[in-house]
Amino acid sequence: MPESTSHVTAHVLDAARGVPARGVSIVLSDVHGTPVADAVTDEQGRVAALGPSELEPGVYRLTFATGAYFAAQHTECFHPEVLVTFEITASDQHYHIPLLLSPFAFTTYRGS
């Protein structure tokens, strides 16, 4: 996989099916809700290019379009979207945000 040049990257795994979640739309926005970037997960459920190579320290949000993903799988889900709010405290660090997803639950953490 090529080295990312984005300050923020993401990875979505469909924990119910045991596969990467391909085709999940993700929007990166600032604390005010202004979109900074958007992308769609690839065949491995990854987004390596999600915004600029550097973001100012502050609070940001990733919005994952989980309802559309599950609708494409013909699967009912409880969360039509997942919103992950996080804080960038160091401009020299990379921020990777994995999302483990199932139709009725999710979890996330700061990855590497």
Tab-separated table of N, CA and C in Angstrom:
chain	number	residue	atom	x	y	z
A	1	MET	N	0.852	-1.179	0.000
A	1	MET	CA	0.000	0.000	0.000
A	1	MET	C	0.896	1.240	0.000
A	2	PRO	N	0.606	2.237	-0.816
A	2	PRO	CA	1.434	3.426	-0.862
A	2	PRO	C	1.369	4.219	0.433
A	3	GLU	N	2.448	4.904	0.727
A	3	GLU	CA	2.519	5.765	1.908
A	3	GLU	C	1.484	6.879	1.779
A	4	SER	N	0.757	7.145	2.855
A	4	SER	CA	-0.262	8.190	2.829
A	4	SER	C	0.387	9.561	2.953
A	5	THR	N	-0.185	10.531	2.285
A	5	THR	CA	0.243	11.908	2.456
A	5	THR	C	-0.807	12.708	3.218
A	6	SER	N	-1.892	12.067	3.610
A	6	SER	CA	-2.946	12.733	4.370
A	6	SER	C	-2.628	12.698	5.856
A	7	HIS	N	-2.978	13.772	6.526
A	7	HIS	CA	-2.796	13.845	7.976
A	7	HIS	C	-3.730	12.861	8.683
A	8	VAL	N	-4.909	12.644	8.091
A	8	VAL	CA	-5.916	11.747	8.650
A	8	VAL	C	-6.210	10.645	7.632
A	9	THR	N	-6.247	9.400	8.108
A	9	THR	CA	-6.653	8.267	7.283
A	9	THR	C	-7.680	7.460	8.061
A	10	ALA	N	-8.360	6.544	7.366
A	10	ALA	CA	-9.393	5.739	8.014
A	10	ALA	C	-9.406	4.335	7.428
A	11	HIS	N	-10.001	3.428	8.185
A	11	HIS	CA	-10.142	2.031	7.773
A	11	HIS	C	-11.454	1.533	8.357
A	12	VAL	N	-12.298	0.931	7.533
A	12	VAL	CA	-13.590	0.431	8.000
A	12	VAL	C	-13.655	-1.070	7.762
A	13	LEU	N	-13.960	-1.797	8.828
A	13	LEU	CA	-14.107	-3.247	8.750
A	13	LEU	C	-15.526	-3.630	9.122
A	14	ASP	N	-16.145	-4.469	8.299
A	14	ASP	CA	-17.473	-4.985	8.574
A	14	ASP	C	-17.296	-6.204	9.476
A	15	ALA	N	-17.449	-5.987	10.773
A	15	ALA	CA	-17.211	-7.050	11.756
A	15	ALA	C	-18.250	-8.161	11.674
A	16	ALA	N	-19.445	-7.857	11.212
A	16	ALA	CA	-20.499	-8.874	11.106
A	16	ALA	C	-20.213	-9.862	9.981
A	17	ARG	N	-19.640	-9.357	8.893
A	17	ARG	CA	-19.351	-10.213	7.741
A	17	ARG	C	-17.904	-10.672	7.702
A	18	GLY	N	-17.045	-10.048	8.521
A	18	GLY	CA	-15.643	-10.418	8.551
A	18	GLY	C	-14.868	-9.993	7.317
A	19	VAL	N	-15.250	-8.844	6.743
A	19	VAL	CA	-14.596	-8.360	5.528
A	19	VAL	C	-14.368	-6.850	5.631
A	20	PRO	N	-13.457	-6.314	4.814
A	20	PRO	CA	-13.338	-4.862	4.749
A	20	PRO	C	-14.636	-4.260	4.208
A	21	ALA	N	-14.979	-3.086	4.681
A	21	ALA	CA	-16.206	-2.416	4.248
A	21	ALA	C	-15.880	-1.517	3.056
A	22	ARG	N	-16.075	-2.040	1.867
A	22	ARG	CA	-15.807	-1.319	0.621
A	22	ARG	C	-16.960	-0.385	0.301
A	23	GLY	N	-16.642	0.829	-0.146
A	23	GLY	CA	-17.668	1.749	-0.623
A	23	GLY	C	-18.326	2.614	0.431
A	24	VAL	N	-17.710	2.750	1.603
A	24	VAL	CA	-18.269	3.614	2.650
A	24	VAL	C	-17.800	5.046	2.398
A	25	SER	N	-18.741	5.954	2.252
A	25	SER	CA	-18.411	7.371	2.095
A	25	SER	C	-18.033	7.948	3.452
A	26	ILE	N	-16.967	8.760	3.455
A	26	ILE	CA	-16.482	9.391	4.679
A	26	ILE	C	-16.271	10.870	4.396
A	27	VAL	N	-16.729	11.709	5.326
A	27	VAL	CA	-16.509	13.148	5.225
A	27	VAL	C	-15.718	13.596	6.448
A	28	LEU	N	-14.616	14.304	6.197
A	28	LEU	CA	-13.834	14.945	7.250
A	28	LEU	C	-14.287	16.391	7.330
A	29	SER	N	-14.674	16.829	8.527
A	29	SER	CA	-15.105	18.215	8.701
A	29	SER	C	-14.446	18.813	9.934
A	30	ASP	N	-14.453	20.144	9.994
A	30	ASP	CA	-13.882	20.805	11.164
A	30	ASP	C	-14.933	20.886	12.268
A	31	VAL	N	-14.569	21.496	13.372
A	31	VAL	CA	-15.448	21.559	14.541
A	31	VAL	C	-16.763	22.286	14.256
A	32	HIS	N	-16.760	23.147	13.247
A	32	HIS	CA	-17.965	23.898	12.888
A	32	HIS	C	-18.836	23.158	11.876
A	33	GLY	N	-18.387	21.987	11.442
A	33	GLY	CA	-19.142	21.203	10.474
A	33	GLY	C	-18.814	21.521	9.029
A	34	THR	N	-17.820	22.360	8.812
A	34	THR	CA	-17.404	22.695	7.453
A	34	THR	C	-16.602	21.542	6.862
A	35	PRO	N	-17.031	21.001	5.738
A	35	PRO	CA	-16.285	19.885	5.142
A	35	PRO	C	-14.870	20.298	4.746
A	36	VAL	N	-13.921	19.418	5.051
A	36	VAL	CA	-12.518	19.614	4.696
A	36	VAL	C	-12.158	18.701	3.526
A	37	ALA	N	-12.694	17.477	3.563
A	37	ALA	CA	-12.403	16.493	2.518
A	37	ALA	C	-13.442	15.387	2.580
A	38	ASP	N	-13.513	14.603	1.505
A	38	ASP	CA	-14.364	13.415	1.508
A	38	ASP	C	-13.700	12.351	0.652
A	39	ALA	N	-14.067	11.119	0.926
A	39	ALA	CA	-13.497	9.988	0.191
A	39	ALA	C	-14.414	8.789	0.371
A	40	VAL	N	-14.095	7.712	-0.350
A	40	VAL	CA	-14.843	6.460	-0.272
A	40	VAL	C	-13.838	5.343	-0.027
A	41	THR	N	-14.177	4.412	0.862
A	41	THR	CA	-13.251	3.323	1.159
A	41	THR	C	-13.031	2.435	-0.064
A	42	ASP	N	-11.802	1.941	-0.181
A	42	ASP	CA	-11.426	1.081	-1.309
A	42	ASP	C	-11.758	-0.389	-1.009
A	43	GLU	N	-11.255	-1.289	-1.824
A	43	GLU	CA	-11.532	-2.732	-1.682
A	43	GLU	C	-11.067	-3.288	-0.338
A	44	GLN	N	-10.080	-2.637	0.264
A	44	GLN	CA	-9.572	-3.069	1.571
A	44	GLN	C	-10.227	-2.306	2.720
A	45	GLY	N	-11.239	-1.506	2.408
A	45	GLY	CA	-11.929	-0.728	3.428
A	45	GLY	C	-11.132	0.471	3.913
A	46	ARG	N	-10.121	0.870	3.149
A	46	ARG	CA	-9.215	1.931	3.567
A	46	ARG	C	-9.421	3.221	2.776
A	47	VAL	N	-9.088	4.312	3.438
A	47	VAL	CA	-8.986	5.618	2.797
A	47	VAL	C	-7.622	6.171	3.184
A	48	ALA	N	-6.724	6.197	2.215
A	48	ALA	CA	-5.365	6.681	2.473
A	48	ALA	C	-5.228	8.168	2.177
A	49	ALA	N	-6.143	8.721	1.401
A	49	ALA	CA	-6.097	10.138	1.060
A	49	ALA	C	-7.388	10.797	1.524
A	50	LEU	N	-7.332	11.356	2.715
A	50	LEU	CA	-8.510	12.005	3.295
A	50	LEU	C	-8.096	13.383	3.803
A	51	GLY	N	-8.011	14.312	2.887
A	51	GLY	CA	-7.661	15.669	3.268
A	51	GLY	C	-6.196	15.990	3.062
A	52	PRO	N	-5.809	17.151	3.550
A	52	PRO	CA	-4.460	17.653	3.317
A	52	PRO	C	-3.401	16.901	4.127
A	53	SER	N	-2.150	17.177	3.787
A	53	SER	CA	-1.036	16.527	4.480
A	53	SER	C	-0.833	17.089	5.877
A	54	GLU	N	-1.406	18.243	6.144
A	54	GLU	CA	-1.301	18.821	7.486
A	54	GLU	C	-2.570	19.598	7.818
A	55	LEU	N	-3.053	19.384	9.023
A	55	LEU	CA	-4.208	20.119	9.534
A	55	LEU	C	-3.778	20.874	10.784
A	56	GLU	N	-4.404	22.005	11.007
A	56	GLU	CA	-4.141	22.764	12.226
A	56	GLU	C	-4.629	21.970	13.430
A	57	PRO	N	-3.949	22.079	14.584
A	57	PRO	CA	-4.486	21.444	15.785
A	57	PRO	C	-5.909	21.924	16.052
A	58	GLY	N	-6.741	21.009	16.519
A	58	GLY	CA	-8.130	21.348	16.803
A	58	GLY	C	-9.008	20.120	16.762
A	59	VAL	N	-10.295	20.339	16.889
A	59	VAL	CA	-11.283	19.266	16.901
A	59	VAL	C	-11.824	19.077	15.483
A	60	TYR	N	-11.899	17.804	15.073
A	60	TYR	CA	-12.388	17.438	13.746
A	60	TYR	C	-13.390	16.298	13.888
A	61	ARG	N	-14.115	16.050	12.809
A	61	ARG	CA	-15.117	14.979	12.800
A	61	ARG	C	-14.998	14.167	11.525
A	62	LEU	N	-15.179	12.871	11.675
A	62	LEU	CA	-15.345	11.990	10.524
A	62	LEU	C	-16.774	11.484	10.566
A	63	THR	N	-17.477	11.607	9.449
A	63	THR	CA	-18.833	11.079	9.340
A	63	THR	C	-18.801	9.935	8.333
A	64	PHE	N	-19.151	8.745	8.813
A	64	PHE	CA	-19.165	7.532	7.996
A	64	PHE	C	-20.609	7.253	7.583
A	65	ALA	N	-20.866	7.098	6.302
A	65	ALA	CA	-22.217	6.846	5.783
A	65	ALA	C	-22.541	5.356	5.881
A	66	THR	N	-22.804	4.913	7.093
A	66	THR	CA	-23.023	3.490	7.343
A	66	THR	C	-24.384	2.998	6.847
A	67	GLY	N	-25.382	3.862	6.872
A	67	GLY	CA	-26.702	3.457	6.400
A	67	GLY	C	-26.691	3.088	4.929
A	68	ALA	N	-26.035	3.908	4.118
A	68	ALA	CA	-25.939	3.620	2.680
A	68	ALA	C	-25.144	2.340	2.434
A	69	TYR	N	-24.093	2.127	3.232
A	69	TYR	CA	-23.293	0.898	3.089
A	69	TYR	C	-24.159	-0.334	3.354
A	70	PHE	N	-24.880	-0.337	4.472
A	70	PHE	CA	-25.709	-1.504	4.799
A	70	PHE	C	-26.892	-1.648	3.850
A	71	ALA	N	-27.451	-0.538	3.377
A	71	ALA	CA	-28.543	-0.619	2.395
A	71	ALA	C	-28.068	-1.330	1.130
A	72	ALA	N	-26.840	-1.056	0.717
A	72	ALA	CA	-26.282	-1.723	-0.465
A	72	ALA	C	-26.084	-3.221	-0.224
A	73	GLN	N	-25.980	-3.616	1.059
A	73	GLN	CA	-25.849	-5.032	1.431
A	73	GLN	C	-27.224	-5.661	1.695
A	74	HIS	N	-28.291	-4.864	1.524
A	74	HIS	CA	-29.662	-5.310	1.835
A	74	HIS	C	-29.763	-5.764	3.282
A	75	THR	N	-29.152	-4.933	4.165
A	75	THR	CA	-29.102	-5.244	5.587
A	75	THR	C	-29.637	-4.060	6.383
A	76	GLU	N	-30.569	-4.335	7.282
A	76	GLU	CA	-31.082	-3.307	8.176
A	76	GLU	C	-29.970	-2.888	9.138
A	77	CYS	N	-29.940	-1.596	9.478
A	77	CYS	CA	-28.957	-1.143	10.472
A	77	CYS	C	-29.596	-0.115	11.396
A	78	PHE	N	-28.994	0.050	12.536
A	78	PHE	CA	-29.499	0.959	13.558
A	78	PHE	C	-28.907	2.360	13.428
A	79	HIS	N	-27.653	2.457	13.004
A	79	HIS	CA	-26.949	3.731	12.895
A	79	HIS	C	-26.820	4.134	11.418
A	80	PRO	N	-27.621	5.092	10.941
A	80	PRO	CA	-27.519	5.492	9.540
A	80	PRO	C	-26.206	6.199	9.218
A	81	GLU	N	-25.585	6.742	10.243
A	81	GLU	CA	-24.243	7.289	10.092
A	81	GLU	C	-23.529	7.181	11.424
A	82	VAL	N	-22.207	7.152	11.339
A	82	VAL	CA	-21.376	7.136	12.542
A	82	VAL	C	-20.533	8.399	12.509
A	83	LEU	N	-20.592	9.149	13.587
A	83	LEU	CA	-19.832	10.383	13.715
A	83	LEU	C	-18.749	10.162	14.757
A	84	VAL	N	-17.494	10.342	14.351
A	84	VAL	CA	-16.360	10.205	15.256
A	84	VAL	C	-15.714	11.575	15.395
A	85	THR	N	-15.743	12.115	16.605
A	85	THR	CA	-15.130	13.406	16.888
A	85	THR	C	-13.788	13.140	17.554
A	86	PHE	N	-12.742	13.809	17.075
A	86	PHE	CA	-11.400	13.577	17.607
A	86	PHE	C	-10.635	14.892	17.599
A	87	GLU	N	-9.521	14.903	18.320
A	87	GLU	CA	-8.723	16.122	18.423
A	87	GLU	C	-7.316	15.902	17.897
A	88	ILE	N	-6.901	16.774	17.012
A	88	ILE	CA	-5.515	16.791	16.542
A	88	ILE	C	-4.757	17.735	17.469
A	89	THR	N	-3.775	17.183	18.153
A	89	THR	CA	-2.998	17.987	19.101
A	89	THR	C	-1.585	18.260	18.613
A	90	ALA	N	-1.116	17.468	17.654
A	90	ALA	CA	0.250	17.625	17.163
A	90	ALA	C	0.246	17.554	15.640
A	91	SER	N	0.725	18.603	15.011
A	91	SER	CA	0.702	18.631	13.551
A	91	SER	C	1.737	17.701	12.933
A	92	ASP	N	2.681	17.186	13.725
A	92	ASP	CA	3.706	16.294	13.196
A	92	ASP	C	3.363	14.811	13.373
A	93	GLN	N	2.161	14.508	13.865
A	93	GLN	CA	1.738	13.122	14.053
A	93	GLN	C	0.665	12.753	13.029
A	94	HIS	N	0.634	11.465	12.695
A	94	HIS	CA	-0.393	10.945	11.794
A	94	HIS	C	-1.592	10.486	12.626
A	95	TYR	N	-2.799	10.680	12.120
A	95	TYR	CA	-4.021	10.278	12.815
A	95	TYR	C	-4.766	9.272	11.943
A	96	HIS	N	-4.813	8.030	12.434
A	96	HIS	CA	-5.495	6.947	11.721
A	96	HIS	C	-6.683	6.510	12.567
A	97	ILE	N	-7.868	6.470	11.950
A	97	ILE	CA	-9.094	6.180	12.687
A	97	ILE	C	-9.789	4.972	12.073
A	98	PRO	N	-9.611	3.796	12.686
A	98	PRO	CA	-10.332	2.607	12.245
A	98	PRO	C	-11.756	2.591	12.828
A	99	LEU	N	-12.672	2.010	12.069
A	99	LEU	CA	-14.050	1.822	12.516
A	99	LEU	C	-14.398	0.359	12.320
A	100	LEU	N	-14.769	-0.301	13.408
A	100	LEU	CA	-15.263	-1.681	13.349
A	100	LEU	C	-16.779	-1.583	13.391
A	101	LEU	N	-17.413	-2.147	12.387
A	101	LEU	CA	-18.819	-1.871	12.139
A	101	LEU	C	-19.639	-3.147	12.058
A	102	SER	N	-20.825	-3.096	12.636
A	102	SER	CA	-21.826	-4.141	12.433
A	102	SER	C	-23.171	-3.423	12.312
A	103	PRO	N	-24.231	-4.121	11.921
A	103	PRO	CA	-25.504	-3.426	11.709
A	103	PRO	C	-26.072	-2.714	12.939
A	104	PHE	N	-25.705	-3.171	14.127
A	104	PHE	CA	-26.303	-2.591	15.326
A	104	PHE	C	-25.295	-2.095	16.353
A	105	ALA	N	-24.021	-2.017	15.967
A	105	ALA	CA	-23.000	-1.548	16.876
A	105	ALA	C	-21.776	-1.090	16.098
A	106	PHE	N	-20.932	-0.306	16.772
A	106	PHE	CA	-19.652	0.079	16.191
A	106	PHE	C	-18.690	0.400	17.301
A	107	THR	N	-17.408	0.368	16.973
A	107	THR	CA	-16.368	0.819	17.896
A	107	THR	C	-15.257	1.430	17.074
A	108	THR	N	-14.509	2.306	17.697
A	108	THR	CA	-13.418	2.981	17.032
A	108	THR	C	-12.291	3.213	18.025
A	109	TYR	N	-11.121	3.520	17.505
A	109	TYR	CA	-9.952	3.793	18.348
A	109	TYR	C	-8.944	4.552	17.516
A	110	ARG	N	-7.910	5.048	18.171
A	110	ARG	CA	-6.830	5.703	17.419
A	110	ARG	C	-5.855	4.616	16.980
A	111	GLY	N	-5.745	4.448	15.698
A	111	GLY	CA	-4.849	3.443	15.155
A	111	GLY	C	-3.464	4.012	14.896
A	112	SER	N	-2.676	3.212	14.219
A	112	SER	CA	-1.314	3.647	13.893
A	112	SER	C	-1.054	3.498	12.410
